[in-house]
Amino acid sequence: MNHGMGCLAVTVFSGMLIWNARAQMEDYRNPALDFETRAADLVGRMSLEEMISQLGNGAPGIERLGIKPYDWWNEGLHGVARAGVATVFPQAIGMAASFDPDTMYEVACVISDEARAKYNEAQRSGNYGRYFGLTYWSPNINIFRDPRWGRGHETYGEDPYLTGRMGMEFVRGLQGDDPKYLKLVATAKHYAVHNGPEKDRHHFNAVPSARDLWETYLPAFHDLVVDAKVYSVMGAYNRVDSESASASWMLLEDILRRRWNFEGYVVSDCGAIRDIFANHKIVNDASEAAAVGVRRGCDLNCGGVYQSALMEAVEKGYIDESEIVLAAYRLMLARMKLGMFDPPESVPYAAIPYSVVDSPEHDELALEMARKSMTLLKNNGLLPLDKTTIKTIAVVGPNADSVPVLRGNYNGDASHPVTILEGIRQAVGDEVSVFYAPGCPLADGVGNENLPIVDSACLYASDESGRRVHGLKGEYFLGTELKGKPVLTRIDPEIKMNFGRTSPTTTAIAQGILSPDQEVPADNFSIRWTGQLIPPASGTYTLGMVSDDGCRLYLDGKKIVDDWTTHGMQACTAETVLEKGRRYDITLEYFEGSKDAGVHFVWELPRSENDEKAASREMLDQVQMADVAIFVGGLTADIEGEEMSLETKGFDHGDRSLIELPDTQLETLRAMLQTGTPVVYVQLAGSAIALSGLENELPAILMGWYPGQRGGNAVADVLFGGYNPAGRLPVTFYRSTDDLGDFTDYAMAGGPGKTYRYFKGEPLYPFGHGLSYTAFEYSNLQIGPNETGPEGEITVRVDIENTGGCAGEEVVQLYVHDVESDRIMPMKQLRGFKRIALEKGEKTTVTFTLSALNDLRYYDAVSQQYAVEPGDFEIQVGASSADIRQRGTVTIR
């Protein structure tokens, strides 16, 4: 086989021609030609080796063709992530709680503006590294079918319709509206049938029924592909019907390309092609896995299997060269559409200046979206608080003064994040006394992330001249294994590193360098610190490291902390007895793989049981003396998230094994309630939490999600009446873990049923629930026509009036219910919603248009098509899935 440069014969695929390079010179450089012709010409000039080199997320440059190096890996779930300072919006689940697609579109436009600005600056600086490109691996539109799934907060919730609506606007905002160029490429992930358990994701086989596949797991992907024209789709780790989701003929070729006419490219999840042979055991080795991936329609491998094994696959006859040509063509076409081969002056988005990043206007939109996400679950009249009559407030809780809880995961770095405590203090000013105490850790075995940094005065090392100085000697290595000669050696006074996050100049941010030195890249490095530790007191210390990736800690040569794995920012600590004044040799080791770099060396000095009791007693005394107490608890994305190593009560490798609020917080809340002071519970989390009966005792509960950089202001605005909340739950809140079925069972109707569409029990708070400080009356429901055929349209109108005492917003929700069926049908399904604003006493008419074939359908597994069952359907309009205010019937003949 000839692998020479520029010698490809004419090859026909997908209606396109790859032209012999000698017959059509330099067409790919000609902006006057269409992108398809140009991409075909460019690929036709590549050797097979060059084409293969472009099929991994880290694609090298091809200088002779003017192709610059490019890393396809970029993140923008709720703001530009892992690329320095950026506007941080609420986590995806919080934005879904807004039930506001219009504001979601505005948010996505801001994200794409900042992404383009960072890319433009990076190009000017010669930075072609990860997280500074234009191909974004967002949004996550998996269905949050079970509250135990750790990554559920990355999604738009449990409902396919809501997920599709929010996801489409996100994609449109990211990809832009220019008739020629894409602003960014958005990526719908993880396709498909992927939502836990995290610890099983590399070998799990999901086997959904045809109806569950087409009625629950695929509709949002259909919406984004067919209606929003998302240009990229990411496969999942797990198998679906025994095929790797990232290399599935059914998912990629039959459904995505044949049925939905998808014209973009497919990327694997990171390491998913390796899973095909290493974990799923579908094939025997990397070359077979690479061939299967490309042949089944996965064009881009996040990982190195394609680049290292595809040539071997060709030589063994596992794959034909033309199939590799097709994958390379699709990727080059995407880069063409992004304007990467055109002069900047011809690409409108190339003019976006860096000044838009973290601008005041974007900060205000972050506040607006955070306010819209606030979901008031309970209020017996305590809220809003009247700060003119309050003299003292006790703010307690592990999330009250936490910056990490604001940002969720896959996040950027806010320049001026506002914690809940800070937001409350800003809201009440100097006239109200605010007492603060953490109160308790998030959970047993969790919560050491906020331990104090080890004091530099207790650390000693020798500098270059042999002088004894405070701090530790840091040796910085390229790669993650502490090998070779250090590229940087220095004394670090204290180990409190947030590399690449606070670089002082826009150029440094664009380059993604490791602040404050440029010798170390932004990813894939390791550090060893050595020196001595001299404890200030004798006793039992909690000693360890808070890091985003791997860490190890040695004391006098003995390893006391060992977590050499990739995970979210979390604490790895151990208890150890130390003697005052003794010199302990200490070694810290850390590696950073592919996320923001962060590592802290932390400790907790010895405390007696009496000390702990005194601290607890002081906190409760302050609560008792306060006019009102605000407990800020819940979870963080460091304990619910993606494939973590954490195993403790209630938590399992990123997932939750129990949905109840952790005991540490329950006990603290109960003790606070016993003081007699009114307690407002502000819950920050990305998933449903059961309150073990405390919902009956607490007078007010506010769900704040992971609210982004202005989260503290948004929470305070709701607490003190500066904003009237209207967020709604995009997930069902269950009463206990016992309400849930088998986590590994992907059948929606099995057992107690999953999500509001199938759950047979009584929820703690239903899907769509959320309270307001005003009241709304629903009346005059009109449905027309009352009878129609399976392809007819139905118009639904309802009057909404604000009958309460102040202006507010209402999320009007429309559900459909099949009155009688021989099939197992959802109990109801959301098929319309509108967020409206009404002044006190104002009245308006809300109109919905339903399509029988789209909104009343089920999937017929025999005909393999959607169908509408004849009979009566109830149209339900109300304030939540359980709070239905108006009902009517339409008959399908």
PDB file of C-alpha atoms in Angstrom, residues 285-528:
ATOM      1  CA  ASP A 285      -5.750  -5.162  21.101  1.00  0.00           C
ATOM      2  CA  ALA A 286      -5.313  -1.472  20.339  1.00  0.00           C
ATOM      3  CA  SER A 287      -5.098  -1.873  16.567  1.00  0.00           C
ATOM      4  CA  GLU A 288      -8.430  -3.684  16.442  1.00  0.00           C
ATOM      5  CA  ALA A 289     -10.000  -1.109  18.749  1.00  0.00           C
ATOM      6  CA  ALA A 290      -8.731   1.731  16.558  1.00  0.00           C
ATOM      7  CA  ALA A 291     -10.162   0.053  13.474  1.00  0.00           C
ATOM      8  CA  VAL A 292     -13.532  -0.575  15.134  1.00  0.00           C
ATOM      9  CA  GLY A 293     -13.723   3.021  16.307  1.00  0.00           C
ATOM     10  CA  VAL A 294     -13.094   4.588  12.915  1.00  0.00           C
ATOM     11  CA  ARG A 295     -15.173   2.059  10.991  1.00  0.00           C
ATOM     12  CA  ARG A 296     -18.176   2.575  13.264  1.00  0.00           C
ATOM     13  CA  GLY A 297     -18.067   6.329  12.773  1.00  0.00           C
ATOM     14  CA  CYS A 298     -15.974   7.753  15.629  1.00  0.00           C
ATOM     15  CA  ASP A 299     -13.780  10.282  13.847  1.00  0.00           C
ATOM     16  CA  LEU A 300     -11.722  11.683  16.720  1.00  0.00           C
ATOM     17  CA  ASN A 301     -10.144   9.791  19.597  1.00  0.00           C
ATOM     18  CA  CYS A 302      -9.719  11.594  22.880  1.00  0.00           C
ATOM     19  CA  GLY A 303      -6.635   9.608  23.736  1.00  0.00           C
ATOM     20  CA  GLY A 304      -3.754   8.147  21.776  1.00  0.00           C
ATOM     21  CA  VAL A 305      -5.033   4.840  20.416  1.00  0.00           C
ATOM     22  CA  TYR A 306      -5.782   6.085  16.908  1.00  0.00           C
ATOM     23  CA  GLN A 307      -2.460   7.864  16.558  1.00  0.00           C
ATOM     24  CA  SER A 308      -0.441   4.944  17.886  1.00  0.00           C
ATOM     25  CA  ALA A 309      -2.328   1.970  16.456  1.00  0.00           C
ATOM     26  CA  LEU A 310      -4.209   2.906  13.264  1.00  0.00           C
ATOM     27  CA  MET A 311      -1.223   2.383  10.970  1.00  0.00           C
ATOM     28  CA  GLU A 312      -0.850  -1.119  12.343  1.00  0.00           C
ATOM     29  CA  ALA A 313      -4.584  -1.649  11.772  1.00  0.00           C
ATOM     30  CA  VAL A 314      -4.181  -0.653   8.115  1.00  0.00           C
ATOM     31  CA  GLU A 315      -1.174  -2.925   7.666  1.00  0.00           C
ATOM     32  CA  LYS A 316      -3.079  -5.844   9.192  1.00  0.00           C
ATOM     33  CA  GLY A 317      -6.039  -5.220   6.914  1.00  0.00           C
ATOM     34  CA  TYR A 318      -8.458  -4.342   9.732  1.00  0.00           C
ATOM     35  CA  ILE A 319      -9.434  -1.062   8.087  1.00  0.00           C
ATOM     36  CA  ASP A 320      -9.228   0.519   4.656  1.00  0.00           C
ATOM     37  CA  GLU A 321      -7.369   3.753   4.092  1.00  0.00           C
ATOM     38  CA  SER A 322     -10.495   5.398   2.647  1.00  0.00           C
ATOM     39  CA  GLU A 323     -12.228   5.106   6.030  1.00  0.00           C
ATOM     40  CA  ILE A 324      -9.401   7.068   7.628  1.00  0.00           C
ATOM     41  CA  VAL A 325      -9.671   9.640   4.826  1.00  0.00           C
ATOM     42  CA  LEU A 326     -13.335  10.158   5.719  1.00  0.00           C
ATOM     43  CA  ALA A 327     -12.582  10.774   9.406  1.00  0.00           C
ATOM     44  CA  ALA A 328      -9.772  13.202   8.560  1.00  0.00           C
ATOM     45  CA  TYR A 329     -12.041  15.003   6.090  1.00  0.00           C
ATOM     46  CA  ARG A 330     -14.757  15.508   8.694  1.00  0.00           C
ATOM     47  CA  LEU A 331     -12.253  16.974  11.155  1.00  0.00           C
ATOM     48  CA  MET A 332     -10.629  19.272   8.616  1.00  0.00           C
ATOM     49  CA  LEU A 333     -14.066  20.425   7.502  1.00  0.00           C
ATOM     50  CA  ALA A 334     -14.876  21.421  11.091  1.00  0.00           C
ATOM     51  CA  ARG A 335     -11.668  23.434  11.322  1.00  0.00           C
ATOM     52  CA  MET A 336     -12.492  25.068   7.992  1.00  0.00           C
ATOM     53  CA  LYS A 337     -15.935  26.061   9.260  1.00  0.00           C
ATOM     54  CA  LEU A 338     -14.315  27.616  12.327  1.00  0.00           C
ATOM     55  CA  GLY A 339     -12.199  29.819  10.079  1.00  0.00           C
ATOM     56  CA  MET A 340      -8.865  28.302  11.046  1.00  0.00           C
ATOM     57  CA  PHE A 341      -7.577  28.400   7.477  1.00  0.00           C
ATOM     58  CA  ASP A 342      -8.820  31.875   6.597  1.00  0.00           C
ATOM     59  CA  PRO A 343      -7.372  35.325   7.245  1.00  0.00           C
ATOM     60  CA  PRO A 344      -8.611  36.681  10.607  1.00  0.00           C
ATOM     61  CA  GLU A 345     -10.089  39.751   8.931  1.00  0.00           C
ATOM     62  CA  SER A 346     -12.534  37.533   7.017  1.00  0.00           C
ATOM     63  CA  VAL A 347     -13.780  35.733  10.160  1.00  0.00           C
ATOM     64  CA  PRO A 348     -16.135  37.995  12.131  1.00  0.00           C
ATOM     65  CA  TYR A 349     -15.496  36.208  15.428  1.00  0.00           C
ATOM     66  CA  ALA A 350     -11.740  36.807  15.140  1.00  0.00           C
ATOM     67  CA  ALA A 351     -12.383  40.446  16.048  1.00  0.00           C
ATOM     68  CA  ILE A 352     -13.771  39.671  19.519  1.00  0.00           C
ATOM     69  CA  PRO A 353     -11.357  41.418  21.923  1.00  0.00           C
ATOM     70  CA  TYR A 354      -9.935  39.972  25.112  1.00  0.00           C
ATOM     71  CA  SER A 355     -11.625  42.748  27.063  1.00  0.00           C
ATOM     72  CA  VAL A 356     -14.936  40.840  26.941  1.00  0.00           C
ATOM     73  CA  VAL A 357     -13.516  38.183  29.279  1.00  0.00           C
ATOM     74  CA  ASP A 358     -14.803  38.624  32.819  1.00  0.00           C
ATOM     75  CA  SER A 359     -16.416  41.919  31.840  1.00  0.00           C
ATOM     76  CA  PRO A 360     -18.857  43.716  34.158  1.00  0.00           C
ATOM     77  CA  GLU A 361     -21.702  42.942  31.746  1.00  0.00           C
ATOM     78  CA  HIS A 362     -20.912  39.240  31.909  1.00  0.00           C
ATOM     79  CA  ASP A 363     -20.700  39.402  35.680  1.00  0.00           C
ATOM     80  CA  GLU A 364     -24.196  40.904  35.781  1.00  0.00           C
ATOM     81  CA  LEU A 365     -25.533  38.086  33.578  1.00  0.00           C
ATOM     82  CA  ALA A 366     -23.960  35.569  35.980  1.00  0.00           C
ATOM     83  CA  LEU A 367     -25.915  37.256  38.768  1.00  0.00           C
ATOM     84  CA  GLU A 368     -29.127  37.249  36.714  1.00  0.00           C
ATOM     85  CA  MET A 369     -28.859  33.545  35.923  1.00  0.00           C
ATOM     86  CA  ALA A 370     -27.985  32.736  39.538  1.00  0.00           C
ATOM     87  CA  ARG A 371     -31.084  34.611  40.718  1.00  0.00           C
ATOM     88  CA  LYS A 372     -33.245  32.795  38.177  1.00  0.00           C
ATOM     89  CA  SER A 373     -31.914  29.439  39.377  1.00  0.00           C
ATOM     90  CA  MET A 374     -32.845  30.025  43.036  1.00  0.00           C
ATOM     91  CA  THR A 375     -35.531  27.493  43.992  1.00  0.00           C
ATOM     92  CA  LEU A 376     -37.556  28.078  47.136  1.00  0.00           C
ATOM     93  CA  LEU A 377     -38.638  24.668  48.402  1.00  0.00           C
ATOM     94  CA  LYS A 378     -40.391  25.681  51.624  1.00  0.00           C
ATOM     95  CA  ASN A 379     -41.441  28.912  53.313  1.00  0.00           C
ATOM     96  CA  ASN A 380     -43.786  29.214  56.261  1.00  0.00           C
ATOM     97  CA  GLY A 381     -43.657  32.995  56.087  1.00  0.00           C
ATOM     98  CA  LEU A 382     -40.166  33.479  57.556  1.00  0.00           C
ATOM     99  CA  LEU A 383     -38.812  34.647  54.192  1.00  0.00           C
ATOM    100  CA  PRO A 384     -38.086  37.224  53.030  1.00  0.00           C
ATOM    101  CA  LEU A 385     -36.164  38.380  56.078  1.00  0.00           C
ATOM    102  CA  ASP A 386     -36.710  41.972  57.137  1.00  0.00           C
ATOM    103  CA  LYS A 387     -33.220  43.344  57.684  1.00  0.00           C
ATOM    104  CA  THR A 388     -34.636  46.525  59.227  1.00  0.00           C
ATOM    105  CA  THR A 389     -35.816  44.539  62.260  1.00  0.00           C
ATOM    106  CA  ILE A 390     -32.909  42.069  62.491  1.00  0.00           C
ATOM    107  CA  LYS A 391     -29.948  42.954  64.685  1.00  0.00           C
ATOM    108  CA  THR A 392     -27.974  39.699  64.688  1.00  0.00           C
ATOM    109  CA  ILE A 393     -27.623  36.818  62.224  1.00  0.00           C
ATOM    110  CA  ALA A 394     -25.776  33.550  62.818  1.00  0.00           C
ATOM    111  CA  VAL A 395     -24.411  32.057  59.592  1.00  0.00           C
ATOM    112  CA  VAL A 396     -23.317  28.455  60.038  1.00  0.00           C
ATOM    113  CA  GLY A 397     -22.366  25.631  57.731  1.00  0.00           C
ATOM    114  CA  PRO A 398     -19.545  24.051  55.725  1.00  0.00           C
ATOM    115  CA  ASN A 399     -20.657  25.756  52.500  1.00  0.00           C
ATOM    116  CA  ALA A 400     -21.240  29.221  53.930  1.00  0.00           C
ATOM    117  CA  ASP A 401     -17.813  30.666  53.124  1.00  0.00           C
ATOM    118  CA  SER A 402     -16.722  28.208  50.434  1.00  0.00           C
ATOM    119  CA  VAL A 403     -15.589  29.367  47.004  1.00  0.00           C
ATOM    120  CA  PRO A 404     -15.366  25.839  45.493  1.00  0.00           C
ATOM    121  CA  VAL A 405     -19.065  25.199  46.165  1.00  0.00           C
ATOM    122  CA  LEU A 406     -19.971  28.145  43.937  1.00  0.00           C
ATOM    123  CA  ARG A 407     -18.375  26.743  40.819  1.00  0.00           C
ATOM    124  CA  GLY A 408     -19.371  23.081  40.527  1.00  0.00           C
ATOM    125  CA  ASN A 409     -17.074  21.185  38.165  1.00  0.00           C
ATOM    126  CA  TYR A 410     -15.741  21.776  34.642  1.00  0.00           C
ATOM    127  CA  ASN A 411     -15.338  25.359  35.700  1.00  0.00           C
ATOM    128  CA  GLY A 412     -13.315  28.456  35.022  1.00  0.00           C
ATOM    129  CA  ASP A 413     -11.837  30.744  37.636  1.00  0.00           C
ATOM    130  CA  ALA A 414     -13.901  33.696  38.772  1.00  0.00           C
ATOM    131  CA  SER A 415     -11.882  36.805  39.499  1.00  0.00           C
ATOM    132  CA  HIS A 416     -14.162  38.004  42.322  1.00  0.00           C
ATOM    133  CA  PRO A 417     -16.363  35.137  43.544  1.00  0.00           C
ATOM    134  CA  VAL A 418     -18.916  36.024  46.208  1.00  0.00           C
ATOM    135  CA  THR A 419     -19.510  33.351  48.847  1.00  0.00           C
ATOM    136  CA  ILE A 420     -22.845  33.060  50.613  1.00  0.00           C
ATOM    137  CA  LEU A 421     -21.388  34.574  53.772  1.00  0.00           C
ATOM    138  CA  GLU A 422     -19.973  37.514  51.843  1.00  0.00           C
ATOM    139  CA  GLY A 423     -23.251  38.012  50.003  1.00  0.00           C
ATOM    140  CA  ILE A 424     -25.167  38.130  53.284  1.00  0.00           C
ATOM    141  CA  ARG A 425     -22.725  40.617  54.775  1.00  0.00           C
ATOM    142  CA  GLN A 426     -22.978  42.819  51.699  1.00  0.00           C
ATOM    143  CA  ALA A 427     -26.770  42.677  51.846  1.00  0.00           C
ATOM    144  CA  VAL A 428     -27.133  43.672  55.519  1.00  0.00           C
ATOM    145  CA  GLY A 429     -24.257  46.126  55.730  1.00  0.00           C
ATOM    146  CA  ASP A 430     -22.834  47.371  59.024  1.00  0.00           C
ATOM    147  CA  GLU A 431     -26.200  47.717  60.738  1.00  0.00           C
ATOM    148  CA  VAL A 432     -26.550  43.970  61.382  1.00  0.00           C
ATOM    149  CA  SER A 433     -24.080  41.839  63.342  1.00  0.00           C
ATOM    150  CA  VAL A 434     -23.164  38.633  61.489  1.00  0.00           C
ATOM    151  CA  PHE A 435     -21.595  35.720  63.380  1.00  0.00           C
ATOM    152  CA  TYR A 436     -20.018  32.921  61.321  1.00  0.00           C
ATOM    153  CA  ALA A 437     -18.831  29.399  62.100  1.00  0.00           C
ATOM    154  CA  PRO A 438     -18.348  26.379  59.769  1.00  0.00           C
ATOM    155  CA  GLY A 439     -20.222  24.323  62.354  1.00  0.00           C
ATOM    156  CA  CYS A 440     -19.411  20.892  60.940  1.00  0.00           C
ATOM    157  CA  PRO A 441     -17.718  19.133  58.026  1.00  0.00           C
ATOM    158  CA  LEU A 442     -19.748  18.219  54.954  1.00  0.00           C
ATOM    159  CA  ALA A 443     -19.733  14.555  55.992  1.00  0.00           C
ATOM    160  CA  ASP A 444     -17.791  12.084  58.089  1.00  0.00           C
ATOM    161  CA  GLY A 445     -14.419  11.588  56.446  1.00  0.00           C
ATOM    162  CA  VAL A 446     -15.025  14.595  54.178  1.00  0.00           C
ATOM    163  CA  GLY A 447     -14.439  18.272  54.545  1.00  0.00           C
ATOM    164  CA  ASN A 448     -10.713  18.619  55.166  1.00  0.00           C
ATOM    165  CA  GLU A 449     -10.484  20.730  51.998  1.00  0.00           C
ATOM    166  CA  ASN A 450     -10.784  23.811  54.183  1.00  0.00           C
ATOM    167  CA  LEU A 451      -8.077  22.898  56.709  1.00  0.00           C
ATOM    168  CA  PRO A 452      -5.419  25.566  57.335  1.00  0.00           C
ATOM    169  CA  ILE A 453      -2.285  25.650  55.210  1.00  0.00           C
ATOM    170  CA  VAL A 454       0.795  24.352  57.030  1.00  0.00           C
ATOM    171  CA  ASP A 455       2.535  27.419  58.467  1.00  0.00           C
ATOM    172  CA  SER A 456       5.708  28.397  56.614  1.00  0.00           C
ATOM    173  CA  ALA A 457       7.340  29.074  59.982  1.00  0.00           C
ATOM    174  CA  CYS A 458       7.215  25.320  60.654  1.00  0.00           C
ATOM    175  CA  LEU A 459       8.838  24.338  57.340  1.00  0.00           C
ATOM    176  CA  TYR A 460      12.568  24.394  56.621  1.00  0.00           C
ATOM    177  CA  ALA A 461      14.721  23.724  53.573  1.00  0.00           C
ATOM    178  CA  SER A 462      18.174  24.622  52.264  1.00  0.00           C
ATOM    179  CA  ASP A 463      18.467  27.109  49.425  1.00  0.00           C
ATOM    180  CA  GLU A 464      21.091  27.091  46.640  1.00  0.00           C
ATOM    181  CA  SER A 465      23.751  28.566  48.919  1.00  0.00           C
ATOM    182  CA  GLY A 466      23.026  26.062  51.659  1.00  0.00           C
ATOM    183  CA  ARG A 467      21.275  28.543  53.922  1.00  0.00           C
ATOM    184  CA  ARG A 468      18.443  27.245  56.062  1.00  0.00           C
ATOM    185  CA  VAL A 469      15.220  29.027  55.029  1.00  0.00           C
ATOM    186  CA  HIS A 470      11.523  28.713  55.700  1.00  0.00           C
ATOM    187  CA  GLY A 471       9.608  26.651  53.149  1.00  0.00           C
ATOM    188  CA  LEU A 472      10.226  23.509  51.126  1.00  0.00           C
ATOM    189  CA  LYS A 473      12.456  22.840  48.134  1.00  0.00           C
ATOM    190  CA  GLY A 474      10.290  22.304  45.057  1.00  0.00           C
ATOM    191  CA  GLU A 475      11.506  20.344  42.031  1.00  0.00           C
ATOM    192  CA  TYR A 476       9.237  20.647  38.971  1.00  0.00           C
ATOM    193  CA  PHE A 477       9.274  17.912  36.315  1.00  0.00           C
ATOM    194  CA  LEU A 478       7.792  17.534  32.851  1.00  0.00           C
ATOM    195  CA  GLY A 479       5.412  14.576  32.767  1.00  0.00           C
ATOM    196  CA  THR A 480       3.454  13.053  35.617  1.00  0.00           C
ATOM    197  CA  GLU A 481       6.015  10.580  36.999  1.00  0.00           C
ATOM    198  CA  LEU A 482       8.693  12.788  38.611  1.00  0.00           C
ATOM    199  CA  LYS A 483      11.288  11.549  36.121  1.00  0.00           C
ATOM    200  CA  GLY A 484      14.244  13.182  34.452  1.00  0.00           C
ATOM    201  CA  LYS A 485      15.939  16.411  35.390  1.00  0.00           C
ATOM    202  CA  PRO A 486      13.787  19.092  37.032  1.00  0.00           C
ATOM    203  CA  VAL A 487      12.990  21.973  34.687  1.00  0.00           C
ATOM    204  CA  LEU A 488      12.552  24.273  37.661  1.00  0.00           C
ATOM    205  CA  THR A 489      13.945  24.154  41.206  1.00  0.00           C
ATOM    206  CA  ARG A 490      13.001  26.753  43.811  1.00  0.00           C
ATOM    207  CA  ILE A 491      12.063  27.287  47.463  1.00  0.00           C
ATOM    208  CA  ASP A 492       8.313  27.512  47.960  1.00  0.00           C
ATOM    209  CA  PRO A 493       7.546  29.272  51.276  1.00  0.00           C
ATOM    210  CA  GLU A 494       4.199  27.502  51.615  1.00  0.00           C
ATOM    211  CA  ILE A 495       2.420  24.877  49.546  1.00  0.00           C
ATOM    212  CA  LYS A 496      -0.743  26.660  48.525  1.00  0.00           C
ATOM    213  CA  MET A 497      -0.657  26.398  44.747  1.00  0.00           C
ATOM    214  CA  ASN A 498      -3.397  27.332  42.304  1.00  0.00           C
ATOM    215  CA  PHE A 499      -1.332  27.261  39.163  1.00  0.00           C
ATOM    216  CA  GLY A 500      -2.458  29.023  36.030  1.00  0.00           C
ATOM    217  CA  ARG A 501      -5.460  30.521  37.802  1.00  0.00           C
ATOM    218  CA  THR A 502      -4.264  33.965  38.810  1.00  0.00           C
ATOM    219  CA  SER A 503      -1.694  34.891  36.193  1.00  0.00           C
ATOM    220  CA  PRO A 504      -1.527  38.695  36.199  1.00  0.00           C
ATOM    221  CA  THR A 505      -1.604  39.415  32.463  1.00  0.00           C
ATOM    222  CA  THR A 506      -3.930  38.486  29.637  1.00  0.00           C
ATOM    223  CA  THR A 507      -0.961  37.102  27.714  1.00  0.00           C
ATOM    224  CA  ALA A 508      -0.081  34.780  30.584  1.00  0.00           C
ATOM    225  CA  ILE A 509      -3.702  33.657  30.820  1.00  0.00           C
ATOM    226  CA  ALA A 510      -3.865  33.035  27.089  1.00  0.00           C
ATOM    227  CA  GLN A 511      -0.658  30.998  27.176  1.00  0.00           C
ATOM    228  CA  GLY A 512      -1.990  28.885  30.021  1.00  0.00           C
ATOM    229  CA  ILE A 513       1.384  29.007  31.746  1.00  0.00           C
ATOM    230  CA  LEU A 514       2.103  27.791  35.226  1.00  0.00           C
ATOM    231  CA  SER A 515       2.267  30.938  37.325  1.00  0.00           C
ATOM    232  CA  PRO A 516       4.657  32.390  38.334  1.00  0.00           C
ATOM    233  CA  ASP A 517       7.276  30.677  36.125  1.00  0.00           C
ATOM    234  CA  GLN A 518       7.096  29.770  32.458  1.00  0.00           C
ATOM    235  CA  GLU A 519       9.303  26.693  32.625  1.00  0.00           C
ATOM    236  CA  VAL A 520       6.440  24.333  33.356  1.00  0.00           C
ATOM    237  CA  PRO A 521       3.448  23.675  31.044  1.00  0.00           C
ATOM    238  CA  ALA A 522      -0.151  24.036  32.128  1.00  0.00           C
ATOM    239  CA  ASP A 523      -0.773  20.279  32.027  1.00  0.00           C
ATOM    240  CA  ASN A 524       1.084  17.025  32.610  1.00  0.00           C
ATOM    241  CA  PHE A 525       3.714  17.967  35.139  1.00  0.00           C
ATOM    242  CA  SER A 526       4.782  16.761  38.575  1.00  0.00           C
ATOM    243  CA  ILE A 527       6.422  18.279  41.632  1.00  0.00           C
ATOM    244  CA  ARG A 528       8.467  16.944  44.535  1.00  0.00           C
TER     245      ARG A 528
END
